Coordinates of C-alpha atoms and ligand atoms in Angstrom, one line a residue:
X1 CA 63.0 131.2 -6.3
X2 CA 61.3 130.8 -9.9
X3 CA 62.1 132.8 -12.8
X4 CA 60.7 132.7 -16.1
X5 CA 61.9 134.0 -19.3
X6 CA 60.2 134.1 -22.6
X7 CA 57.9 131.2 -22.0
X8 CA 56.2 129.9 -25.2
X9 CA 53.9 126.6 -24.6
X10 CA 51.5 124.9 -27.6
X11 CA 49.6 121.8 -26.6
X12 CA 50.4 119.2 -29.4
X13 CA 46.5 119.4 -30.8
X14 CA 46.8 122.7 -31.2
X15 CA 47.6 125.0 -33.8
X16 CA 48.8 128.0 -32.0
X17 CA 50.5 128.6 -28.7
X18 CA 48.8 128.9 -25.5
X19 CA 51.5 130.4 -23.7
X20 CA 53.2 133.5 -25.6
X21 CA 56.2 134.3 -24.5
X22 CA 55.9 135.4 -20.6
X23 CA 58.5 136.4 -18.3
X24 CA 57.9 136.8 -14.6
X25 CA 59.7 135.8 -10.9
X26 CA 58.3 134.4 -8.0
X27 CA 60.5 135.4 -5.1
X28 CA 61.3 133.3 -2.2
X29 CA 58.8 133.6 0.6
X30 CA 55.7 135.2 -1.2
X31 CA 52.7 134.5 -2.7
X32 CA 52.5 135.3 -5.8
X33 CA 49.0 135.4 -7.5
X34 CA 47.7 134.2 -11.0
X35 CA 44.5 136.0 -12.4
X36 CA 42.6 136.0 -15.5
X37 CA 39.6 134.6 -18.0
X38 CA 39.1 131.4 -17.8
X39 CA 41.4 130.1 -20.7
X40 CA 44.4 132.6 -20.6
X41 CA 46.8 129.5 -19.8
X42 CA 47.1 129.7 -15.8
X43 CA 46.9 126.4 -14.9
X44 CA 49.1 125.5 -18.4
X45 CA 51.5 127.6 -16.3
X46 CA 51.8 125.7 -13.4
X47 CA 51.5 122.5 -14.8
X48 CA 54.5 123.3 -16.9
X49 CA 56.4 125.1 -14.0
X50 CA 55.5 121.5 -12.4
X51 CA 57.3 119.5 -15.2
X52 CA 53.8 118.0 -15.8
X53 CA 53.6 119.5 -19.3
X54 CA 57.1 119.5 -21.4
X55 CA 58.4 120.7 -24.7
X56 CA 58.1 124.5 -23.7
X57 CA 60.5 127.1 -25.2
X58 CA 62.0 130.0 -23.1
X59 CA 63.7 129.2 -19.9
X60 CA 62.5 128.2 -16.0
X61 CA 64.2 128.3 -13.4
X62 CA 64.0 127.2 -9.7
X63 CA 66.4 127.8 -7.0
X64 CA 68.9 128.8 -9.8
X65 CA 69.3 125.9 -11.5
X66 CA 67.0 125.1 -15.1
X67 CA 63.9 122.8 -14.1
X68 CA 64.6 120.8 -17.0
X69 CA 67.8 119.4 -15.1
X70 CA 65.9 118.4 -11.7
X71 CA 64.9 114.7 -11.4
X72 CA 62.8 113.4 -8.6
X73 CA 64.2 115.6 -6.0
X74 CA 62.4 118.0 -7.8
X75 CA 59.2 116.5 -6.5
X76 CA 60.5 116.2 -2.9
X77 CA 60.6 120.4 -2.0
X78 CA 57.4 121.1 -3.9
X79 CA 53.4 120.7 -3.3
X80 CA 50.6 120.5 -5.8
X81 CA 47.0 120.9 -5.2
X82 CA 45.4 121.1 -8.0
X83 CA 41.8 121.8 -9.5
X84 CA 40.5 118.4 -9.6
X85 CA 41.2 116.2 -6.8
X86 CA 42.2 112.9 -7.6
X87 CA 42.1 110.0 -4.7
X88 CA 41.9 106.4 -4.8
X89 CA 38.1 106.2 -4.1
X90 CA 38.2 102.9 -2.5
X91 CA 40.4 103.3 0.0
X92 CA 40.3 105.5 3.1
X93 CA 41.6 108.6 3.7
X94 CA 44.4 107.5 5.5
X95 CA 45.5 104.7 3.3
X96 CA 45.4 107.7 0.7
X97 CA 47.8 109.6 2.3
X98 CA 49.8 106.9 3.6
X99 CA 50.4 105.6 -0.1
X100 CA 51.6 109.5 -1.1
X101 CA 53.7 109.6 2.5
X102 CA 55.9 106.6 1.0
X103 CA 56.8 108.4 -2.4
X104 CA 58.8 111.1 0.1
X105 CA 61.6 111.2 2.0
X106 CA 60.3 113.9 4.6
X107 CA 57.1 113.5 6.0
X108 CA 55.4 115.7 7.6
X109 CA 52.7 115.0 11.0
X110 CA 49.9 113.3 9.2
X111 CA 47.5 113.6 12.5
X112 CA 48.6 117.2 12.7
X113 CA 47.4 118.5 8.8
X114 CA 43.9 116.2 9.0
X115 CA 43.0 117.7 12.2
X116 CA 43.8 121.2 10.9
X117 CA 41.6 120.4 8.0
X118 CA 39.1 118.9 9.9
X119 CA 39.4 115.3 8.4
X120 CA 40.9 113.2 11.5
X121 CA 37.7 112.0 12.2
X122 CA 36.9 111.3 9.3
X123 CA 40.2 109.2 8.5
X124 CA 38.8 105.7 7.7
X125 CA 36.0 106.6 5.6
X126 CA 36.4 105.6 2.0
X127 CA 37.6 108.8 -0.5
X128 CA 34.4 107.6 -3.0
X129 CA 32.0 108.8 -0.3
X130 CA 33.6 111.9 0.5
X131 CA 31.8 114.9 -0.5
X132 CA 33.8 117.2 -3.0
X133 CA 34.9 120.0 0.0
X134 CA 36.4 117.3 1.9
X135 CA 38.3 115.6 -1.2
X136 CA 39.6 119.2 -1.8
X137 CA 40.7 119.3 2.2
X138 CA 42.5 115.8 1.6
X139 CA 43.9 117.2 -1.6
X140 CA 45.6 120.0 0.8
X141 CA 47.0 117.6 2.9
X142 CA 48.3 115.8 0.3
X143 CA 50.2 119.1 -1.0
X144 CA 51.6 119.6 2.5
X145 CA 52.5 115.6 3.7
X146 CA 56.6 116.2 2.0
X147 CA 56.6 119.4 4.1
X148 CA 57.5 121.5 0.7
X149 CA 59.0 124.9 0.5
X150 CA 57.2 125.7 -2.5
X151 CA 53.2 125.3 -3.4
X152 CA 51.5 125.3 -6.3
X153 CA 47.9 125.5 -5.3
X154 CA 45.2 126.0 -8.4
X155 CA 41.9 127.1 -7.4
X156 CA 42.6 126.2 -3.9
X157 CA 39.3 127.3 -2.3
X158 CA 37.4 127.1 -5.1
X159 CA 34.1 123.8 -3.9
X160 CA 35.1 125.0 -0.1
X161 CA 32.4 126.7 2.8
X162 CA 33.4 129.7 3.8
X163 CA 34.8 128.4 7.1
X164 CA 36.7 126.0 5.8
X165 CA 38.4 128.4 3.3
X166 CA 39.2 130.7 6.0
X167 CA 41.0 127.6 7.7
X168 CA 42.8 127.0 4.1
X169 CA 43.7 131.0 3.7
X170 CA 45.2 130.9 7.5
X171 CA 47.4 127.4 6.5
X172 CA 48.5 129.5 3.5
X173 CA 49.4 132.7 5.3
X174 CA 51.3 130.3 8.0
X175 CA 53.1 128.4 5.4
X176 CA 54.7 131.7 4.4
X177 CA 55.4 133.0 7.6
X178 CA 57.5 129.8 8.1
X179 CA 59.4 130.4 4.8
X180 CA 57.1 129.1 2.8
X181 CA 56.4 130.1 -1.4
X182 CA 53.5 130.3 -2.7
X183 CA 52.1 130.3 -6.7
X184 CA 48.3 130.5 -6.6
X185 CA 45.7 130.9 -9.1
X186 CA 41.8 131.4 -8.0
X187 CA 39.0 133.4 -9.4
X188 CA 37.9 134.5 -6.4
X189 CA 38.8 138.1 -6.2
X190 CA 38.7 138.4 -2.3
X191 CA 41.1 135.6 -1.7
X192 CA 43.6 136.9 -4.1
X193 CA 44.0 140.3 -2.5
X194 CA 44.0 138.9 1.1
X195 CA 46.7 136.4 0.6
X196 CA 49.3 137.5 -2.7
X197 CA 52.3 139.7 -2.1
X198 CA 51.9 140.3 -6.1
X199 CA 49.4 139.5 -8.7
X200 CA 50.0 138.7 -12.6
X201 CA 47.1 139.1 -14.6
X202 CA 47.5 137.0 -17.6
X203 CA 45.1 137.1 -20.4
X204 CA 45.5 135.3 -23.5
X205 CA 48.8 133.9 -22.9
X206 CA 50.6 137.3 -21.9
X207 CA 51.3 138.7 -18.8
X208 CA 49.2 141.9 -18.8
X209 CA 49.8 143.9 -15.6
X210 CA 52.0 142.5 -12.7
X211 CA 52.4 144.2 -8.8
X212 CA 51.3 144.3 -5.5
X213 CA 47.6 144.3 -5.1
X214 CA 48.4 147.7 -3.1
X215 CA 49.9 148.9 -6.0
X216 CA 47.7 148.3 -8.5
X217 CA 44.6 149.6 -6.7
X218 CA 46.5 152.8 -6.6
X219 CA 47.2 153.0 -10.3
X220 CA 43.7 151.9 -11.5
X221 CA 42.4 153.6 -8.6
X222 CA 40.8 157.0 -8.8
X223 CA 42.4 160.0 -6.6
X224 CA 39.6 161.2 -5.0
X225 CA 37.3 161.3 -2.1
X226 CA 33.7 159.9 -1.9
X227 CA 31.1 161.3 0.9
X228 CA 27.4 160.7 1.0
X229 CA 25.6 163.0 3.6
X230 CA 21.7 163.5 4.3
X231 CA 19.4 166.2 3.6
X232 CA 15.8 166.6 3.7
X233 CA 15.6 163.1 3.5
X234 CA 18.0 162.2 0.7
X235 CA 20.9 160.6 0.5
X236 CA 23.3 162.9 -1.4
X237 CA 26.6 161.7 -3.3
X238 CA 29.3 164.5 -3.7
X239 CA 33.2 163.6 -4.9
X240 CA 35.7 165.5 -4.0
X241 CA 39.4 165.3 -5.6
X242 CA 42.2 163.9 -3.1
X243 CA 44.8 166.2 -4.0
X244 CA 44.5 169.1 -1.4
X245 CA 42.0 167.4 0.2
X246 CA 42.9 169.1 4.1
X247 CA 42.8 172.6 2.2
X248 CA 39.7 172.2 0.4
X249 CA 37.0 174.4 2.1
X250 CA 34.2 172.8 0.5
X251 CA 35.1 169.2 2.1
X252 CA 35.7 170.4 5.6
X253 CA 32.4 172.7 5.1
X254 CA 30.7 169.4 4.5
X255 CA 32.1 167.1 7.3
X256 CA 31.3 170.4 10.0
X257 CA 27.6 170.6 8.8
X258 CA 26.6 167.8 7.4
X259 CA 24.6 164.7 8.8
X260 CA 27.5 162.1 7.1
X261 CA 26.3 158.8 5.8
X262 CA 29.7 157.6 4.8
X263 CA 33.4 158.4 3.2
X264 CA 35.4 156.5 1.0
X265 CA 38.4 157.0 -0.9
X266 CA 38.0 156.0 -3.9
X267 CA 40.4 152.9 -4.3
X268 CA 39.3 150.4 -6.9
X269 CA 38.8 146.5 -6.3
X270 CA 40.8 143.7 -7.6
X271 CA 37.5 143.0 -9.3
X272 CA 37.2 146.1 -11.1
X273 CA 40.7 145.9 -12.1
X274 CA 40.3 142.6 -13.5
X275 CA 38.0 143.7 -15.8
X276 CA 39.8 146.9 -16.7
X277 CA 43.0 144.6 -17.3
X278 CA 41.6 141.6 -19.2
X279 CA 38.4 143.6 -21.1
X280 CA 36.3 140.4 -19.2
X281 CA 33.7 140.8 -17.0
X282 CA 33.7 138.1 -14.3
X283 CA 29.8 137.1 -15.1
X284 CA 30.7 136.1 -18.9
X285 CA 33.0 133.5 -17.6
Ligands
ATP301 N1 45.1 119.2 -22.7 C1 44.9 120.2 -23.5 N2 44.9 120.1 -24.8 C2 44.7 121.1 -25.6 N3 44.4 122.4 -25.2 C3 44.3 122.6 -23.9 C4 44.6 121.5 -23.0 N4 44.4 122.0 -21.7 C5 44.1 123.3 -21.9 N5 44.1 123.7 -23.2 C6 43.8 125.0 -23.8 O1 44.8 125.9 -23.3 C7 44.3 127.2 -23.0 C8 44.6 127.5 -21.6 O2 44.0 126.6 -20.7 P1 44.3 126.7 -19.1 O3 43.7 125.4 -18.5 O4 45.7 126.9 -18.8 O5 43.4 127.9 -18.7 P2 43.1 128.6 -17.3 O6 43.6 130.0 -17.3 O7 43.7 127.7 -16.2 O8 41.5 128.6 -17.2 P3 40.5 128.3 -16.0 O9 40.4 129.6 -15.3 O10 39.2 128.0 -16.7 O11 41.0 127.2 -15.2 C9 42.8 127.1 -23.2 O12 42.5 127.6 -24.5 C10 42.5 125.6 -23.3 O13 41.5 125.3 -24.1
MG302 MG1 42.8 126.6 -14.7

């Protein structure tokens, strides 16, 4: 649905690019992740993927045809949400979305998306006095009111409870099943590998490591098997190597007369892999 080649991006302050030179795809009907350090040029990605940001080198793509060739129409199968909200603060929630229904030509139920999001009651109270997890609720509406078949969502849950994330992951995962694509960016680890088909990690303006979430847990992932079993008292650790694992006589002696605690294989986390990827650690952000 997107492809980019060779994407090079420098903001016109700078001295250096941002972007250097990155080539990925985002297929039709999957979400596709964004991770990395605060810095490494996600949300320069989008923005430029969104036409918001010009004068890139390499080549994008969408539906086949260069992105650089759409006009408005672009704009009509598309929907943004991105880090910062921004509302007209003195008008109401409705009239908000009301002024963004009128830019479109398709428009989707209004009543329908606020109630999802838990903002139908809510409807007539001025944006201004909206606390920040609600503006970011409105700002998902917004992304949905042109019924897109592409979303650019940056930091999506990132201000929201945990209930109302768990609303916003369940839209997500719907929007997909009904055709829906997906580009997302967050920090939050958890979200990532719930919701993305495939991940990019991008670190300084480079793609590092791109695949399933699957995938890469197996390849950063250690082969082996993890059992912690009681004794006198003690919790004892032993790992065992998952190759073999039915033949070795030393496991199945354990699990037959030992008092097990628990057993793990030892797949990594996106969290772990993050930092094996990118050399950060997610507390020096
Ligand atoms: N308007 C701008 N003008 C100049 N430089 C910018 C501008 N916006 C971003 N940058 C720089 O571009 C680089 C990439 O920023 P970007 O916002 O894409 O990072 P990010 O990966 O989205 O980070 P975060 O996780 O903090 O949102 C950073 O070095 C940033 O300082
Ligand atoms: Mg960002």
């Amino acid at each position: 649905m997107f492809k980019v080649e060779g994407l090079k991006f420098k903001y016109p302050k700078n001295e250096s690019d941002v972007i250097n030179g990155i080539d990925f795809e985002i297929n039709k009907g999957e979400i596709f992740g964004f991770l990395g350090p605060s810095g490494a040029g996600k949300s320069t990605t989008q923005k430029i993927m969104i036409k918001i940001l010009e004068d890139f080198r390499g080549k994008i793509s969408y539906n086949g045809k260069d992105i650089t060739e759409y006009k408005d129409d672009f704009y009509e199968s598309i929907g943004v949400s991105f880090e910062m909200p921004i509302h007209f603060s003195k008008m109401t929630a409705l009239e908000n979305i009301e002024f963004f229904l009128k830019l479109y030509k398709k428009n989707a139920d209004i009543e329908t998306l606020m109630k999802r999001v838990g903002l139908w009651e809510d409807k007539d109270k001025m944006v201004g006095e909206f606390s920040k997890g609600m503006k970011i609720r409105l700002n998902i509406v917004r992304a949905l009111l042109n019924e897109p078949e592409m979303l650019f969502l940056d930091e999506p849950t990132n201000g929201l409870d945990p209930k109302n994330a768990m609303i916003l992951k369940d839209m997500i995962r719907e929007f997909r099943a009904d055709g829906g694509t997906v580009f997302i960016t967050s920090h939050i680890m958890s979200d990532i590998d719930q919701l993305c088909d495939r991940v990019a990690f991008i670190v300084d303006g480079e793609i590092k490591e791109m695949d399933s979430p699957r995938n890469l847990k197996i390849k950063y992932g250690k082969r082996s098997m993890n059992v912690e079993y009681k004794e006198n008292n003690e919790t004892i650790k032993v790992e065992f190597p998952m190759d073999n694992i039915g033949k070795n006589s030393e496991f199945i002696n354990l699990l037959q007369t030992k008092d097990i605690e628990t057993i793990h294989s030892g797949e990594t986390t996106l969290e772990d892999i993050f930092i094996k990827v990118t050399g950060v650690g997610l507390k020096d952000e």
